[in-house]
Coordinates of C-alpha atoms and ligand atoms in Angstrom, one line a residue:
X343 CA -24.1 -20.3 -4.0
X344 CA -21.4 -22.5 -3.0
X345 CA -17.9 -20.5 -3.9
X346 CA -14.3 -21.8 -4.1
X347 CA -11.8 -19.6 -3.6
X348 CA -8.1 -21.0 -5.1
X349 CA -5.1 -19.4 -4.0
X350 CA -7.4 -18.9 -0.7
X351 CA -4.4 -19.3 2.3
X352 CA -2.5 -16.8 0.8
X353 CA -2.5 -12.2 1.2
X354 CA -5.6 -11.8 -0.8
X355 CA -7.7 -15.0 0.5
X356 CA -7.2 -13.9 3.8
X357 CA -8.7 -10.7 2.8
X358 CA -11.6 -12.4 1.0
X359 CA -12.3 -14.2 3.8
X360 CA -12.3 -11.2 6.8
X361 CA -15.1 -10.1 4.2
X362 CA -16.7 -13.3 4.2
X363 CA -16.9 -13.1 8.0
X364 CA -17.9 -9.5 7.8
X365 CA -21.1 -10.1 6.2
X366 CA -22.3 -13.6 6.6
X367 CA -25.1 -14.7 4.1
X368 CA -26.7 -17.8 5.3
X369 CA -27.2 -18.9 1.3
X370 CA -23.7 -18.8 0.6
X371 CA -21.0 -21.7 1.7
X372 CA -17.6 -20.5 1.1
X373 CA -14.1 -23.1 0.8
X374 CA -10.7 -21.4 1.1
X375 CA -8.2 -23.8 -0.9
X376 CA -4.5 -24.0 -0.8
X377 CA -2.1 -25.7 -2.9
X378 CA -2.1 -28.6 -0.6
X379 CA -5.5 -29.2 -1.9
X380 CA -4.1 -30.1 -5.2
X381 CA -1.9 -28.5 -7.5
X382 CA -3.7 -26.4 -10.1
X383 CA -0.9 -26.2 -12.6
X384 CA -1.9 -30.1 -13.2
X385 CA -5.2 -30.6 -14.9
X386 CA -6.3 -34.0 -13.2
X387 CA -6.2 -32.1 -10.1
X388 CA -7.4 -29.4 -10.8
X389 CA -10.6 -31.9 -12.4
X390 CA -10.7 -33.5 -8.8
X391 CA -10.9 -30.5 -6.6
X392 CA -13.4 -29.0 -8.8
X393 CA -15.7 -32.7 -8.8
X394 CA -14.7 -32.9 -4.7
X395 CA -16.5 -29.1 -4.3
X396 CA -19.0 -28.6 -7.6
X397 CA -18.8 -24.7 -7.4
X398 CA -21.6 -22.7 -8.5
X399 CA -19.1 -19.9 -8.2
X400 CA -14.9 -19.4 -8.2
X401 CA -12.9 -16.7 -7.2
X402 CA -9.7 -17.9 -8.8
X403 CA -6.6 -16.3 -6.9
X404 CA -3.6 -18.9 -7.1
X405 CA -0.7 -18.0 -9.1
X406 CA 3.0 -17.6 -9.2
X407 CA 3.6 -14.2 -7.4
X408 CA 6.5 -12.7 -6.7
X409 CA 7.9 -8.4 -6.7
X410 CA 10.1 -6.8 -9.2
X411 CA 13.3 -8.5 -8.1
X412 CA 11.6 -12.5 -8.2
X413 CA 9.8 -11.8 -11.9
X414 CA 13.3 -10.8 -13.0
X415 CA 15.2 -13.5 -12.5
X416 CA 12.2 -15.8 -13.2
X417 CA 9.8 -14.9 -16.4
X418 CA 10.0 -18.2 -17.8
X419 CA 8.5 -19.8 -14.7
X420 CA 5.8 -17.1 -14.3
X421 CA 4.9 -17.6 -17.6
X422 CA 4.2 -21.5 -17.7
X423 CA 3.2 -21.7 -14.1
X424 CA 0.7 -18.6 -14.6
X425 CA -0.9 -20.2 -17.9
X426 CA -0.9 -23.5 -16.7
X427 CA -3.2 -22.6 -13.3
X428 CA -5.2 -20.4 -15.6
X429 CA -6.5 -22.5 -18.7
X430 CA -6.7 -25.8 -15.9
X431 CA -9.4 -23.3 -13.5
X432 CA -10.9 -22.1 -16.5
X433 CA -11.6 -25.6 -18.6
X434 CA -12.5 -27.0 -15.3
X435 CA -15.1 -23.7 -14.9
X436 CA -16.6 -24.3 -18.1
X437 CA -16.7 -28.3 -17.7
X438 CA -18.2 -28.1 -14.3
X439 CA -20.9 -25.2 -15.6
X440 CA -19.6 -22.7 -12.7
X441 CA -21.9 -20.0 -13.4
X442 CA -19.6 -17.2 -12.7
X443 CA -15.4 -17.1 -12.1
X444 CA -13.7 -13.6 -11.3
X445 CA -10.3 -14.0 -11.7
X446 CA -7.3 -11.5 -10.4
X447 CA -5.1 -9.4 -12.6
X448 CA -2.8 -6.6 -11.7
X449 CA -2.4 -3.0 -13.3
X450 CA 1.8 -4.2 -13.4
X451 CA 0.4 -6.0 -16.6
X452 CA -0.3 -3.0 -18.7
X453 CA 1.8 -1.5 -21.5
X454 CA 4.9 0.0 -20.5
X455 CA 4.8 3.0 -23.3
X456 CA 0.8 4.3 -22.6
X457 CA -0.6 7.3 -21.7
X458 CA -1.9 7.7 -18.1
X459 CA -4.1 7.5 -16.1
X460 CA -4.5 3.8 -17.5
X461 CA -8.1 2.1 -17.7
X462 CA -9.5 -0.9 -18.5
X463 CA -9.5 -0.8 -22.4
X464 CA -6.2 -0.4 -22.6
X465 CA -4.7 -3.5 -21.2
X466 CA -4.0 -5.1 -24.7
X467 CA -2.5 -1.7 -26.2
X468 CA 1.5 -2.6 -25.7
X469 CA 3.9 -5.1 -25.1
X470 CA 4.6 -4.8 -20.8
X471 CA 7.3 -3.5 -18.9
X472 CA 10.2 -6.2 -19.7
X473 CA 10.6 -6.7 -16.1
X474 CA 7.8 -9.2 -15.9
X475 CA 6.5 -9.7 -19.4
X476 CA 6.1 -13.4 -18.2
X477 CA 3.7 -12.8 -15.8
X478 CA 1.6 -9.9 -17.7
X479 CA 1.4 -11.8 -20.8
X480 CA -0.4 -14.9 -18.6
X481 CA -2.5 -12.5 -17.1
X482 CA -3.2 -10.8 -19.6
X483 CA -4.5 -14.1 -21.4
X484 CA -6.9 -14.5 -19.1
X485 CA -8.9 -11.2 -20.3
X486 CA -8.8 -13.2 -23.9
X487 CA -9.8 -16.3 -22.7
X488 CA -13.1 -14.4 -20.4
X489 CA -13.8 -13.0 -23.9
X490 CA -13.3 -16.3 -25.6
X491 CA -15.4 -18.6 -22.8
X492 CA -18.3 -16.0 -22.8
X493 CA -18.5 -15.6 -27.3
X494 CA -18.1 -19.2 -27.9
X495 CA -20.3 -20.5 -24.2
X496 CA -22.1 -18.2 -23.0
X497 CA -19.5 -18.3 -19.7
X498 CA -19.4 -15.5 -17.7
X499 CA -16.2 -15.5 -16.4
X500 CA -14.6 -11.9 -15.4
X501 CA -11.7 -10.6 -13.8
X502 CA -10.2 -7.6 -11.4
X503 CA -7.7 -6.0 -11.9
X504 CA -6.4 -4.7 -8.2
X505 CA -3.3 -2.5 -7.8
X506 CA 0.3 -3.4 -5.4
X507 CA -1.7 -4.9 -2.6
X508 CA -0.6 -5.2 1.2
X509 CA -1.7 -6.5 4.3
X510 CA -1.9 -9.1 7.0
X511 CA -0.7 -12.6 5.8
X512 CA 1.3 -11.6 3.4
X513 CA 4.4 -12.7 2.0
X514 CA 7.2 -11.4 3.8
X515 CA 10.2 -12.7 2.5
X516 CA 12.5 -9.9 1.4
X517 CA 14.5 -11.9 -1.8
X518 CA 10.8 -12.6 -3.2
X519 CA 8.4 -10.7 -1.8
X520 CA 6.8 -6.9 -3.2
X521 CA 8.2 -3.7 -1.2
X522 CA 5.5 -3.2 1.9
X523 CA 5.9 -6.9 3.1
X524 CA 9.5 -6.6 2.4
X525 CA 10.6 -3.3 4.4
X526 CA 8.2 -4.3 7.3
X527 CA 10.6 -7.3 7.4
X528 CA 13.2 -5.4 6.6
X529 CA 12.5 -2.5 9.4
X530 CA 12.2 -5.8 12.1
X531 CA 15.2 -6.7 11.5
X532 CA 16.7 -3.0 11.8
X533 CA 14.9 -2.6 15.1
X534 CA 16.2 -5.8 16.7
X535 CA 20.1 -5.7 15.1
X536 CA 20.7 -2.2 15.7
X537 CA 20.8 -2.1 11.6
X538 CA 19.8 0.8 9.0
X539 CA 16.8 0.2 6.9
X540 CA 17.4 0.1 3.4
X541 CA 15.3 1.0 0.6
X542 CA 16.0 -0.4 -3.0
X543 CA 16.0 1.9 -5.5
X544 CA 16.0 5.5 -5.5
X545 CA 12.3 5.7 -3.6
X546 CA 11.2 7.7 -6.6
X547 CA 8.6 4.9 -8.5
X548 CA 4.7 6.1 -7.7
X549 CA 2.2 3.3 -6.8
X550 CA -1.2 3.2 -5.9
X551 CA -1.7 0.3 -2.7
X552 CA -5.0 -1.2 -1.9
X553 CA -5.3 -2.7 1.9
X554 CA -5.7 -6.3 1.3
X555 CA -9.3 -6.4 3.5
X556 CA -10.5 -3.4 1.1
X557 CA -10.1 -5.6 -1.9
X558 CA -11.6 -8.6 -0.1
X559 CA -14.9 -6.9 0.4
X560 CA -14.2 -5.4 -3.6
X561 CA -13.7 -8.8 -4.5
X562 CA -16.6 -10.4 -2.9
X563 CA -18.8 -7.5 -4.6
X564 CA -17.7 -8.4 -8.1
X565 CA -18.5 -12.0 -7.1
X566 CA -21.9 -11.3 -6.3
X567 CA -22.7 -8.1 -8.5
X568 CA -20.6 -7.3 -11.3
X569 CA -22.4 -7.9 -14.5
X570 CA -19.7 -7.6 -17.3
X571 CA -17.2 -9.7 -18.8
X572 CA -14.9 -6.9 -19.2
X573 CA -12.5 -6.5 -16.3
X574 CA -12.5 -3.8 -14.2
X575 CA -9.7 -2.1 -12.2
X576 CA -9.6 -2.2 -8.1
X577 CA -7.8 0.3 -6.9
X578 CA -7.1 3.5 -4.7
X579 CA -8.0 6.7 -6.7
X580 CA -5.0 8.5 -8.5
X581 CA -4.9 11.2 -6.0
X582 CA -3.9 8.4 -3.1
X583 CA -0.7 7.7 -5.6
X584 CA 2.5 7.6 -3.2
X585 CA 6.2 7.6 -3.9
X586 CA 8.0 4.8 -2.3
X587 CA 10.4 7.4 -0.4
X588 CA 7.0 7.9 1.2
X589 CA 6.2 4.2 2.4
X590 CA 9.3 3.8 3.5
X591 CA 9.2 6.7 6.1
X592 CA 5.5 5.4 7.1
X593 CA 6.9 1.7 7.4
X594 CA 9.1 3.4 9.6
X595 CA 6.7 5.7 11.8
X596 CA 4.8 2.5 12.0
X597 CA 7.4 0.5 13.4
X598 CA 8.5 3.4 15.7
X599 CA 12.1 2.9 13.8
X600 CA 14.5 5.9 15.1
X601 CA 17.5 4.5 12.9
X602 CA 19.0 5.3 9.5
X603 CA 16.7 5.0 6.6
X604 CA 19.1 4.2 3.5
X605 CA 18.5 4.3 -0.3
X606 CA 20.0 1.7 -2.2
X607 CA 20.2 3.3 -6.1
X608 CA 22.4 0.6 -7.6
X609 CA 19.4 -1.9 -6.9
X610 CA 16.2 -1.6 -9.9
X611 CA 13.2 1.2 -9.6
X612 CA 11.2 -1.2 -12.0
X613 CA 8.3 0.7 -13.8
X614 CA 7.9 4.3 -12.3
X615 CA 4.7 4.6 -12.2
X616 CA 1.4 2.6 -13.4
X617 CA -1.1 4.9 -12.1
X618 CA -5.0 3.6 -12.6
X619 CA -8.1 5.0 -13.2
X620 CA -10.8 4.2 -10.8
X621 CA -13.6 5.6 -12.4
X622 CA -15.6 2.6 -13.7
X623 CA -15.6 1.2 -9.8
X624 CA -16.8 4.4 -9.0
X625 CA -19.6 4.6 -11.0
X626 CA -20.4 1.2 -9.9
X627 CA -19.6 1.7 -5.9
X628 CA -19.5 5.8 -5.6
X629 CA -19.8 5.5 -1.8
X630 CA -16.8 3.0 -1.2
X631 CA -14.3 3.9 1.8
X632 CA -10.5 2.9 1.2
X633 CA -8.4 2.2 4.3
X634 CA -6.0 5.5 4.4
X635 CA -2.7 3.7 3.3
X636 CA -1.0 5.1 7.3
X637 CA -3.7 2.9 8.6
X638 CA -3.5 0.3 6.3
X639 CA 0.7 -0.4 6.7
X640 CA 0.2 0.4 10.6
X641 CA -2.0 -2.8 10.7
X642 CA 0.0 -4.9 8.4
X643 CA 3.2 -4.0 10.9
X644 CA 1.6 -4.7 14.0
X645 CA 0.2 -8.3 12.0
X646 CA 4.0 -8.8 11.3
X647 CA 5.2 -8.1 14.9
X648 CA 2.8 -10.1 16.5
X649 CA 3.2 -12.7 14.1
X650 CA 6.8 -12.9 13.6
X651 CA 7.1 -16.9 14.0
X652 CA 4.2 -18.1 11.7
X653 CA 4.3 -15.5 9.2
X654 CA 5.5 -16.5 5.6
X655 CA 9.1 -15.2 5.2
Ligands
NAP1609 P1 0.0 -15.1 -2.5 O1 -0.1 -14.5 -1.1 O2 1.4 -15.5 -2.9 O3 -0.8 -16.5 -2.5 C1 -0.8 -17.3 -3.6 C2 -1.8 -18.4 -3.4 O4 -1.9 -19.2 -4.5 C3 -1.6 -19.3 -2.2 O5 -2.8 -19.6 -1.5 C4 -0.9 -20.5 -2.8 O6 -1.2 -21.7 -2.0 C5 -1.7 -20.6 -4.1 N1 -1.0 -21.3 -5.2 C6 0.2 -20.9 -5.8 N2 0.5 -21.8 -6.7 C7 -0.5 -22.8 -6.7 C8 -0.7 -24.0 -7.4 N3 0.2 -24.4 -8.4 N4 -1.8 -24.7 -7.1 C9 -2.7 -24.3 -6.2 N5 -2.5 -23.2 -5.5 C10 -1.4 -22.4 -5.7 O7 -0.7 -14.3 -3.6 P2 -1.6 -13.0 -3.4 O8 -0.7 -11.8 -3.3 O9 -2.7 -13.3 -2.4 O10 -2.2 -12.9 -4.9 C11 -3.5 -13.3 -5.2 C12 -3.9 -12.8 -6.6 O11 -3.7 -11.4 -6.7 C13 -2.9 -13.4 -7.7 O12 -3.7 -13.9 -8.8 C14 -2.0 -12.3 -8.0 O13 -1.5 -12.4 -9.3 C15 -2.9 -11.1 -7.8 N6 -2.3 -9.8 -7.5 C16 -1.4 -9.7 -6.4 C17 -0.8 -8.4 -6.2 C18 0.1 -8.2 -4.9 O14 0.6 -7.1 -4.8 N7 0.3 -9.2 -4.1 C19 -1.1 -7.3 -7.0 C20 -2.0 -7.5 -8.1 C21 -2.5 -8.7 -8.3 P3 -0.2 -22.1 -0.8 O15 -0.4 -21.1 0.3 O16 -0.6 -23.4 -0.4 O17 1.2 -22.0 -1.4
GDP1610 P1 6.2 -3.6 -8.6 O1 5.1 -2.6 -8.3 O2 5.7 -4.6 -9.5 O3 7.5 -2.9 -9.1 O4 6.5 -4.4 -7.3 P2 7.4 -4.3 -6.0 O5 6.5 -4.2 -4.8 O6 8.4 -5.4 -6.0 O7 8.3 -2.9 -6.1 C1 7.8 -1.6 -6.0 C2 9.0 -0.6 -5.9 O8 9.5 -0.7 -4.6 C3 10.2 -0.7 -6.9 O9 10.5 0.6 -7.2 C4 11.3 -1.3 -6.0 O10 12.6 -0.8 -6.4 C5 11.0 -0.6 -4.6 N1 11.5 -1.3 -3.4 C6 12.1 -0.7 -2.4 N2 12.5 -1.6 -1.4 C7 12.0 -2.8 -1.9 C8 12.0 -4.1 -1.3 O11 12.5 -4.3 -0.2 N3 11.4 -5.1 -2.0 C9 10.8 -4.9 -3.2 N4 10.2 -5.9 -3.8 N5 10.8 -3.6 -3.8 C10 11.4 -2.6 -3.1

């Protein structure tokens, strides 16, 4: 198996490749790309990176990211960006004969009006929270074209779909960035100015977070064992749902932060809640152990702290 992973240098490749280290299989060679390595978006490079490595096997991670407050602003550009890096990894999968990709969606992409828990057949059952109905409606594409690859080639091309991910190496920047990167930079900067730590939104929006190492390992899994086309969801189990009042006060704790903790409520809640169903990864992986999320956001502070200069932000 020789594996690319795209998107590999950023929060999520970093936690593919801690579970690449983690349990080293000496028929497996495993290349971590960036977007120096060619942009994706543009289809002769995306031809040349894929006839530079011949996968037998792609993880495909790159895309436009970006939390409530960048998707927003900027749905157009998640939308082209998002399908362009798609159908390129995907043409270039089938052209090359890769015999299996696992891309990455998100449970942000699912109907905004549903019932809950939401599970994997309901993905297409909705338009998406307006929000970021560029993004979802890329993602979501990429379920269609799996479908699509697999009924008219025989591809077997899947895809995750992980809940709000944290952890080491991730994206810290507060404009762009999604809420645990943002109030760990946020809380720094309290510490060191003397500031308050402020919260956007009213704290009330639920959300299940998976540690980005957990999902690494998940991901690698899929890679080697999942058998279907259909996706399937990644995620905490609906009883590990927190409130973001609740992450801020453990972002806190974390960061030993004695100061003022301040809700901003003229700032946007975004969806309240998108709670998933993890039942079909249970069935699959009954015995899997999550990172407890006070664990998981003490490691991601102590990353940030220790990394303050090199981390993206
Ligand atoms: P990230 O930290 O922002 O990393 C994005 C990666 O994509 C980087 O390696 C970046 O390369 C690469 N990239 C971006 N545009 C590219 C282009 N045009 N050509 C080539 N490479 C490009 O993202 P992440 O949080 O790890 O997300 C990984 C996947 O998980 C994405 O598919 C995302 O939609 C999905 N996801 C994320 C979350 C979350 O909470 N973060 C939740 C659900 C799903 P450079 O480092 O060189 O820029
Ligand atoms: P979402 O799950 O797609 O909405 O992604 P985000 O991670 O961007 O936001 C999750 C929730 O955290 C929303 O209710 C935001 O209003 C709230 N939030 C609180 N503080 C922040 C912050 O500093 N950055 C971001 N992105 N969201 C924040």
């Amino acid at each position: 198996m020789k594996a690319i992973v795209t998107g590999g240098t950023g929060l999520v490749g970093y936690g593919i490749r801690a579970a690449v280290e983690a349990d080293k299989r000496e028929d497996e060679e495993w290349v971590f790309l960036s977007s120096a390595d060619g942009d994706l978006t543009d289809m002769a490079q995306c031809e040349a990176i894929f006839a530079r490595h011949k996968p037998t096997h792609v993880i495909h991670l790159a895309a436009r990211v970006g939390g409530l407050f960048d998707n927003m602003s900027h749905n157009l550009d998640f939308l082209r960006q998002n399908m362009l890096l798609n159908m390129n990894v995907l043409e270039c999968c089938r052209k090359f004969e890769v015999k299996k990709c696992v891309s990455c969606l998100s449970t942000c992409i699912f109907p905004d009006k549903t019932t809950y828990p939401i599970d994997e057949t309901m993905l297409h059952n909705g338009p998406p929270h307006d929000s970021n109905f560029g993004y979802s409606f890329a993602k979501r594409m990429v379920d269609v074209f799996d479908r699509a690859y697999h009924e008219q080639h025989g591809c077997h091309f899947t895809s995750v779909i992980p809940t709000n991910i944290y952890g080491p190496h991730d994206n810290f920047n507060i404009q762009g960035g999604h809420v645990i990167p943002g109030l760990i930079h946020k809380v720094y900067k309290a510490k060191t100015q003397g500031e308050a730590l402020t919260c956007w939104g009213s704290g009330s929006p639920l959300r299940q977070f998976v540690f980005s190492e957990d999902l690494g390992r998940l991901m690698v899994w899929t890679l080697r064992e999942y058998p279907e086309i259909d996706p399937i969801i990644l995620s905490v189990g609906e009883e590990d749902e927190v409130s973001i009042r609740d992450v801020v006060h453990m972002v806190a704790r974390a960061a030993d932060f004695q100061g003022d903790i301040v809700f901003d409520t003229t700032k946007a809640d975004g969806q309240f809640k998108k709670t998933a169903n993890n039942a079909k990864l249970r069935k699959y992986l009954p015995d899997f152990k999550f990172t407890p999320i006070e664990e998981g956001i003490k490691k991601s502070v102590k990353w940030f702290f220790d990394n303050y200069d090199s981390a993206r932000k």
